[in-house]
Structure formats: C-alpha cells, structure tokens
Amino acid sequence: MDRFMLAAKVIQLLKTAYPDASCSLDYDDAWKLLVSVRLAAQCTDARVNIVVQDLYARFPDMQALARASVDEIESIVRPCGLGHSKARDIHACMNMLVDTYHGRVPDTMEELLRLPGVGRKSANLVLGDVFGKPAIVTDTHCIRLSNRIGLVDGIREPAKVETALRAIVPPEEGNDLCHRFVLHGRAVCTARTRPHCEQCVLAQVCEKHL
C-alpha cells in the first residue's frame, strides 16, 4: 500500500473511532488558545485548563495580560512548569497582539511565527482550530504515530514530519487527523507502555514500526 492510500485508510478508520475529535485545551477566543498552547509545553492539557481559570479571573483580556508584570503572570502559571519563560513569552505575546495587531490574532503562518513563544506547532493549531485553515500539528503523538504506522519513515523533526504529511494528507483532513492522533496516542498507541495493538483500529493497515 502506498502512503497516499495508507493515509486515506488511517483517516477513515480514526474518523470512525473518534468522530468528535477536537482540541483538548479549553478556550473561547484565539488569544486564549495562544496562551494555553504555550503553557502546555511539558505540561498536561488538563492541568493547563485548570491554571488558566485563575489566570483569566485576574487578567480577563489580552490588554490586562499585557499590562501585568511577568512576575504576576508567573505566580499563577508556575504549576505548569517553566513558569518564568512561559510568563515572559505570554506577556510579550499579548503586548505584541495589542501594540502591533490592535488586539487581533493574525491568521497567517508568517505573522503567527513573529509572536513571542509561538512556533509552527502552536501556529498550526491556531490556524486549524480557530481559522479553519489547512494545518498539521506535529506534537509528540503525531510524530510517534506517523512513524509507527508508516506514514513517514524514521522522521523525528517536527517540521519535516509536517512537510511529509502535507504531501499525503488532504488539506481539509489534516487538523482533525492530528486531534485524532492525540486521542489514539493517549488511549491505544501509547508512548510509556507497550502499544495496545490488539485493540487498535489501525491494526489492519499499520506497519508497526515499534
């Protein structure tokens, strides 16, 4: 089976298994997704969803976060780990959104990558989830599963995995596929234990590069 056919089968099977896949970070505005995805580095989404409740209770909009000090932000986001660097990036990002983009989150990869603390993974998440644009979010689940299944061959660099997947995944399917990779990677094709291949919906097509 070539990789185009493999990608089509993987998309179909995961869509059936996880029909309602969506981002596991809670947000109701684009700038909040930027905050949450920065906090999610080396931290669980569940913890981030709890911490941001306190953050937004004190700083309810991007202007308030921009006016806050890095130390004030850090005191709240510290439970997410890497508190100072995350607080610094969030503060700088909110200031740039207010000063340069007049309170608007940009909707292009080039502009998003100019924001402090925003890399391609974060930018793709915003583009796909908020703006409905083609996106491939190469988080650890996406990279691990793509290699195990055989969609890519021994590629670990996020940007290279993104490029390889864009070549075989229909643009309208990429964002949801990555959300389904997260769900499948947490429940079945796990990282810290042996994958549960005996209950995997992809068993019939997976190349099982474990």
mmCIF file of C-alpha atoms in Angstrom:
data_model
loop_
_atom_site.group_PDB
_atom_site.id
_atom_site.type_symbol
_atom_site.label_atom_id
_atom_site.label_comp_id
_atom_site.label_asym_id
_atom_site.label_seq_id
_atom_site.Cartn_x
_atom_site.Cartn_y
_atom_site.Cartn_z
ATOM 1 C CA MET A 1 0.000 0.000 0.000
ATOM 2 C CA ASP A 2 1.464 3.371 -0.962
ATOM 3 C CA ARG A 3 1.424 6.244 1.517
ATOM 4 C CA PHE A 4 -1.452 8.082 -0.154
ATOM 5 C CA MET A 5 -3.641 5.006 0.229
ATOM 6 C CA LEU A 6 -2.343 4.400 3.756
ATOM 7 C CA ALA A 7 -3.147 7.974 4.766
ATOM 8 C CA ALA A 8 -6.667 7.655 3.347
ATOM 9 C CA LYS A 9 -7.277 4.438 5.306
ATOM 10 C CA VAL A 10 -5.876 5.893 8.537
ATOM 11 C CA ILE A 11 -8.073 8.973 8.198
ATOM 12 C CA GLN A 12 -11.165 6.838 7.557
ATOM 13 C CA LEU A 13 -10.534 4.435 10.441
ATOM 14 C CA LEU A 14 -9.689 7.121 13.000
ATOM 15 C CA LYS A 15 -12.646 9.232 11.901
ATOM 16 C CA THR A 16 -14.920 6.291 12.666
ATOM 17 C CA ALA A 17 -13.248 5.620 16.021
ATOM 18 C CA TYR A 18 -13.104 9.264 17.137
ATOM 19 C CA PRO A 19 -15.869 11.149 15.293
ATOM 20 C CA ASP A 20 -15.908 14.139 17.623
ATOM 21 C CA ALA A 21 -12.179 14.803 17.958
ATOM 22 C CA SER A 22 -11.306 18.359 18.936
ATOM 23 C CA CYS A 23 -8.671 20.341 20.778
ATOM 24 C CA SER A 24 -8.395 19.289 24.428
ATOM 25 C CA LEU A 25 -7.361 22.794 25.525
ATOM 26 C CA ASP A 26 -10.281 24.914 26.720
ATOM 27 C CA TYR A 27 -10.603 28.327 25.076
ATOM 28 C CA ASP A 28 -13.264 30.674 23.777
ATOM 29 C CA ASP A 29 -11.033 33.164 21.979
ATOM 30 C CA ALA A 30 -7.999 32.872 19.731
ATOM 31 C CA TRP A 31 -5.667 34.685 22.126
ATOM 32 C CA LYS A 32 -6.599 32.267 24.900
ATOM 33 C CA LEU A 33 -5.572 29.348 22.708
ATOM 34 C CA LEU A 34 -2.187 31.017 22.234
ATOM 35 C CA VAL A 35 -1.821 31.310 26.000
ATOM 36 C CA SER A 36 -2.887 27.728 26.626
ATOM 37 C CA VAL A 37 -0.690 26.145 23.989
ATOM 38 C CA ARG A 38 2.343 27.974 25.393
ATOM 39 C CA LEU A 39 1.520 26.712 28.881
ATOM 40 C CA ALA A 40 1.018 23.181 27.546
ATOM 41 C CA ALA A 41 4.709 22.704 26.743
ATOM 42 C CA GLN A 42 5.900 19.874 29.035
ATOM 43 C CA CYS A 43 2.573 20.051 30.873
ATOM 44 C CA THR A 44 -0.737 18.207 30.549
ATOM 45 C CA ASP A 45 -3.684 19.887 28.874
ATOM 46 C CA ALA A 46 -5.803 19.010 31.904
ATOM 47 C CA ARG A 47 -3.540 20.997 34.217
ATOM 48 C CA VAL A 48 -3.420 23.919 31.790
ATOM 49 C CA ASN A 49 -7.220 24.038 31.680
ATOM 50 C CA ILE A 50 -7.274 24.419 35.463
ATOM 51 C CA VAL A 51 -4.493 27.008 35.696
ATOM 52 C CA VAL A 52 -5.920 29.326 33.050
ATOM 53 C CA GLN A 53 -9.122 29.697 35.044
ATOM 54 C CA ASP A 54 -7.151 31.538 37.748
ATOM 55 C CA LEU A 55 -5.169 33.447 35.133
ATOM 56 C CA TYR A 56 -8.263 34.792 33.376
ATOM 57 C CA ALA A 57 -10.044 35.524 36.631
ATOM 58 C CA ARG A 58 -7.271 38.008 37.380
ATOM 59 C CA PHE A 59 -6.456 39.104 33.824
ATOM 60 C CA PRO A 60 -9.649 38.722 31.769
ATOM 61 C CA ASP A 61 -8.395 40.021 28.411
ATOM 62 C CA MET A 62 -5.189 40.393 26.430
ATOM 63 C CA GLN A 63 -4.869 44.058 27.403
ATOM 64 C CA ALA A 64 -4.874 43.095 31.090
ATOM 65 C CA LEU A 65 -2.228 40.444 30.490
ATOM 66 C CA ALA A 66 -0.147 42.927 28.524
ATOM 67 C CA ARG A 67 -0.287 45.395 31.435
ATOM 68 C CA ALA A 68 0.544 42.731 34.016
ATOM 69 C CA SER A 69 4.117 42.101 35.106
ATOM 70 C CA VAL A 70 5.940 38.913 34.202
ATOM 71 C CA ASP A 71 6.184 38.110 37.914
ATOM 72 C CA GLU A 72 2.410 38.427 38.366
ATOM 73 C CA ILE A 73 1.770 36.053 35.470
ATOM 74 C CA GLU A 74 4.448 33.647 36.667
ATOM 75 C CA SER A 75 2.906 33.436 40.134
ATOM 76 C CA ILE A 76 -0.234 31.963 38.566
ATOM 77 C CA VAL A 77 1.183 29.783 35.774
ATOM 78 C CA ARG A 78 4.032 28.260 37.832
ATOM 79 C CA PRO A 79 2.161 24.922 38.295
ATOM 80 C CA CYS A 80 2.527 24.350 34.539
ATOM 81 C CA GLY A 81 6.322 24.255 34.857
ATOM 82 C CA LEU A 82 8.921 26.540 33.245
ATOM 83 C CA GLY A 83 6.974 29.359 34.852
ATOM 84 C CA HIS A 84 9.309 32.266 34.148
ATOM 85 C CA SER A 85 9.918 31.565 30.473
ATOM 86 C CA LYS A 86 6.236 30.869 29.840
ATOM 87 C CA ALA A 87 5.154 34.011 31.694
ATOM 88 C CA ARG A 88 7.718 36.069 29.788
ATOM 89 C CA ASP A 89 6.512 34.740 26.429
ATOM 90 C CA ILE A 90 2.831 35.217 27.271
ATOM 91 C CA HIS A 91 3.478 38.782 28.423
ATOM 92 C CA ALA A 92 5.478 39.634 25.296
ATOM 93 C CA CYS A 93 2.950 37.922 23.016
ATOM 94 C CA MET A 94 -0.006 39.815 24.474
ATOM 95 C CA ASN A 95 1.901 43.093 24.165
ATOM 96 C CA MET A 96 2.616 42.413 20.511
ATOM 97 C CA LEU A 97 -1.007 41.488 19.838
ATOM 98 C CA VAL A 98 -2.153 44.746 21.443
ATOM 99 C CA ASP A 99 0.512 47.063 20.019
ATOM 100 C CA THR A 100 1.125 45.590 16.573
ATOM 101 C CA TYR A 101 -2.109 43.804 15.722
ATOM 102 C CA HIS A 102 -4.547 46.080 17.612
ATOM 103 C CA GLY A 103 -5.977 43.210 19.648
ATOM 104 C CA ARG A 104 -6.387 40.863 16.680
ATOM 105 C CA VAL A 105 -4.799 37.426 16.452
ATOM 106 C CA PRO A 106 -3.271 37.151 12.952
ATOM 107 C CA ASP A 107 -4.405 34.370 10.634
ATOM 108 C CA THR A 108 -1.258 33.634 8.633
ATOM 109 C CA MET A 109 1.652 31.364 9.490
ATOM 110 C CA GLU A 110 4.168 34.131 8.839
ATOM 111 C CA GLU A 111 2.526 36.574 11.240
ATOM 112 C CA LEU A 112 1.865 33.994 13.943
ATOM 113 C CA LEU A 113 5.509 32.933 13.926
ATOM 114 C CA ARG A 114 6.501 36.527 14.712
ATOM 115 C CA LEU A 115 4.694 36.306 18.049
ATOM 116 C CA PRO A 116 6.926 35.537 21.051
ATOM 117 C CA GLY A 117 6.755 31.902 22.140
ATOM 118 C CA VAL A 118 4.852 30.765 19.039
ATOM 119 C CA GLY A 119 6.371 28.007 16.911
ATOM 120 C CA ARG A 120 4.963 26.081 13.975
ATOM 121 C CA LYS A 121 3.058 23.631 16.183
ATOM 122 C CA SER A 122 1.246 26.433 18.005
ATOM 123 C CA ALA A 123 0.669 28.397 14.810
ATOM 124 C CA ASN A 124 -0.794 25.371 13.045
ATOM 125 C CA LEU A 125 -3.128 24.720 15.967
ATOM 126 C CA VAL A 126 -4.465 28.277 15.816
ATOM 127 C CA LEU A 127 -4.752 28.238 12.024
ATOM 128 C CA GLY A 128 -6.645 24.951 12.029
ATOM 129 C CA ASP A 129 -8.843 25.293 15.098
ATOM 130 C CA VAL A 130 -9.610 28.998 15.059
ATOM 131 C CA PHE A 131 -9.467 29.932 11.381
ATOM 132 C CA GLY A 132 -10.329 26.608 9.739
ATOM 133 C CA LYS A 133 -7.264 26.650 7.530
ATOM 134 C CA PRO A 134 -5.245 23.584 6.468
ATOM 135 C CA ALA A 135 -2.955 22.625 9.343
ATOM 136 C CA ILE A 136 -0.738 19.795 10.560
ATOM 137 C CA VAL A 137 0.018 19.972 14.295
ATOM 138 C CA THR A 138 3.152 17.889 14.788
ATOM 139 C CA ASP A 139 3.051 17.202 18.502
ATOM 140 C CA THR A 140 4.628 14.118 20.078
ATOM 141 C CA HIS A 141 1.577 11.951 19.342
ATOM 142 C CA CYS A 142 1.506 12.937 15.678
ATOM 143 C CA ILE A 143 5.223 12.248 15.253
ATOM 144 C CA ARG A 144 5.137 8.932 17.129
ATOM 145 C CA LEU A 145 2.064 7.541 15.388
ATOM 146 C CA SER A 146 3.066 8.705 11.922
ATOM 147 C CA ASN A 147 6.335 6.802 12.248
ATOM 148 C CA ARG A 148 4.792 3.687 13.779
ATOM 149 C CA ILE A 149 2.025 3.470 11.212
ATOM 150 C CA GLY A 150 4.372 4.081 8.296
ATOM 151 C CA LEU A 151 3.079 7.439 7.107
ATOM 152 C CA VAL A 152 6.646 8.723 7.483
ATOM 153 C CA ASP A 153 9.865 6.760 7.645
ATOM 154 C CA GLY A 154 12.072 7.449 10.650
ATOM 155 C CA ILE A 155 11.478 11.204 10.646
ATOM 156 C CA ARG A 156 11.512 12.849 14.087
ATOM 157 C CA GLU A 157 11.940 16.546 13.295
ATOM 158 C CA PRO A 158 8.518 18.226 13.603
ATOM 159 C CA ALA A 159 8.925 20.458 10.546
ATOM 160 C CA LYS A 160 9.953 17.513 8.358
ATOM 161 C CA VAL A 161 7.051 15.382 9.606
ATOM 162 C CA GLU A 162 4.703 18.274 8.836
ATOM 163 C CA THR A 163 6.060 18.553 5.295
ATOM 164 C CA ALA A 164 5.794 14.795 4.709
ATOM 165 C CA LEU A 165 2.215 14.634 5.988
ATOM 166 C CA ARG A 166 1.104 17.651 3.968
ATOM 167 C CA ALA A 167 2.199 15.735 0.858
ATOM 168 C CA ILE A 168 -0.141 12.781 1.528
ATOM 169 C CA VAL A 169 -2.983 14.092 3.721
ATOM 170 C CA PRO A 170 -5.818 16.089 2.094
ATOM 171 C CA PRO A 171 -5.664 19.689 3.382
ATOM 172 C CA GLU A 172 -9.172 19.563 4.812
ATOM 173 C CA GLU A 173 -8.353 16.466 6.885
ATOM 174 C CA GLY A 174 -5.036 17.409 8.484
ATOM 175 C CA ASN A 175 -6.197 19.336 11.539
ATOM 176 C CA ASP A 176 -8.795 16.777 12.648
ATOM 177 C CA LEU A 177 -6.398 13.905 11.921
ATOM 178 C CA CYS A 178 -3.874 15.397 14.353
ATOM 179 C CA HIS A 179 -6.539 15.716 17.066
ATOM 180 C CA ARG A 180 -7.414 12.059 16.486
ATOM 181 C CA PHE A 181 -3.748 11.127 16.744
ATOM 182 C CA VAL A 182 -3.741 12.702 20.213
ATOM 183 C CA LEU A 183 -6.761 10.700 21.354
ATOM 184 C CA HIS A 184 -5.465 7.461 19.854
ATOM 185 C CA GLY A 185 -1.975 8.066 21.176
ATOM 186 C CA ARG A 186 -3.245 8.565 24.714
ATOM 187 C CA ALA A 187 -5.601 5.597 24.739
ATOM 188 C CA VAL A 188 -4.098 2.931 22.471
ATOM 189 C CA CYS A 189 -0.830 3.696 20.684
ATOM 190 C CA THR A 190 0.836 4.794 23.897
ATOM 191 C CA ALA A 191 4.352 6.088 24.469
ATOM 192 C CA ARG A 192 5.212 4.999 28.010
ATOM 193 C CA THR A 193 3.791 1.472 27.798
ATOM 194 C CA ARG A 194 3.719 -1.063 25.007
ATOM 195 C CA PRO A 195 1.080 -0.056 22.439
ATOM 196 C CA HIS A 196 -2.224 -1.916 22.707
ATOM 197 C CA CYS A 197 -2.085 -3.287 19.169
ATOM 198 C CA GLU A 198 -4.646 -5.977 19.961
ATOM 199 C CA GLN A 199 -7.366 -3.323 20.336
ATOM 200 C CA CYS A 200 -6.144 -0.868 17.695
ATOM 201 C CA VAL A 201 -8.492 0.124 14.881
ATOM 202 C CA LEU A 202 -5.445 0.626 12.674
ATOM 203 C CA ALA A 203 -4.076 -2.906 13.162
ATOM 204 C CA GLN A 204 -5.100 -3.947 9.647
ATOM 205 C CA VAL A 205 -3.047 -1.203 7.972
ATOM 206 C CA CYS A 206 -0.336 -0.230 10.495
ATOM 207 C CA GLU A 207 3.240 -1.156 9.596
ATOM 208 C CA LYS A 208 4.016 -1.424 13.331
ATOM 209 C CA HIS A 209 7.405 0.235 13.460
ATOM 210 C CA LEU A 210 7.621 -0.029 17.267
#
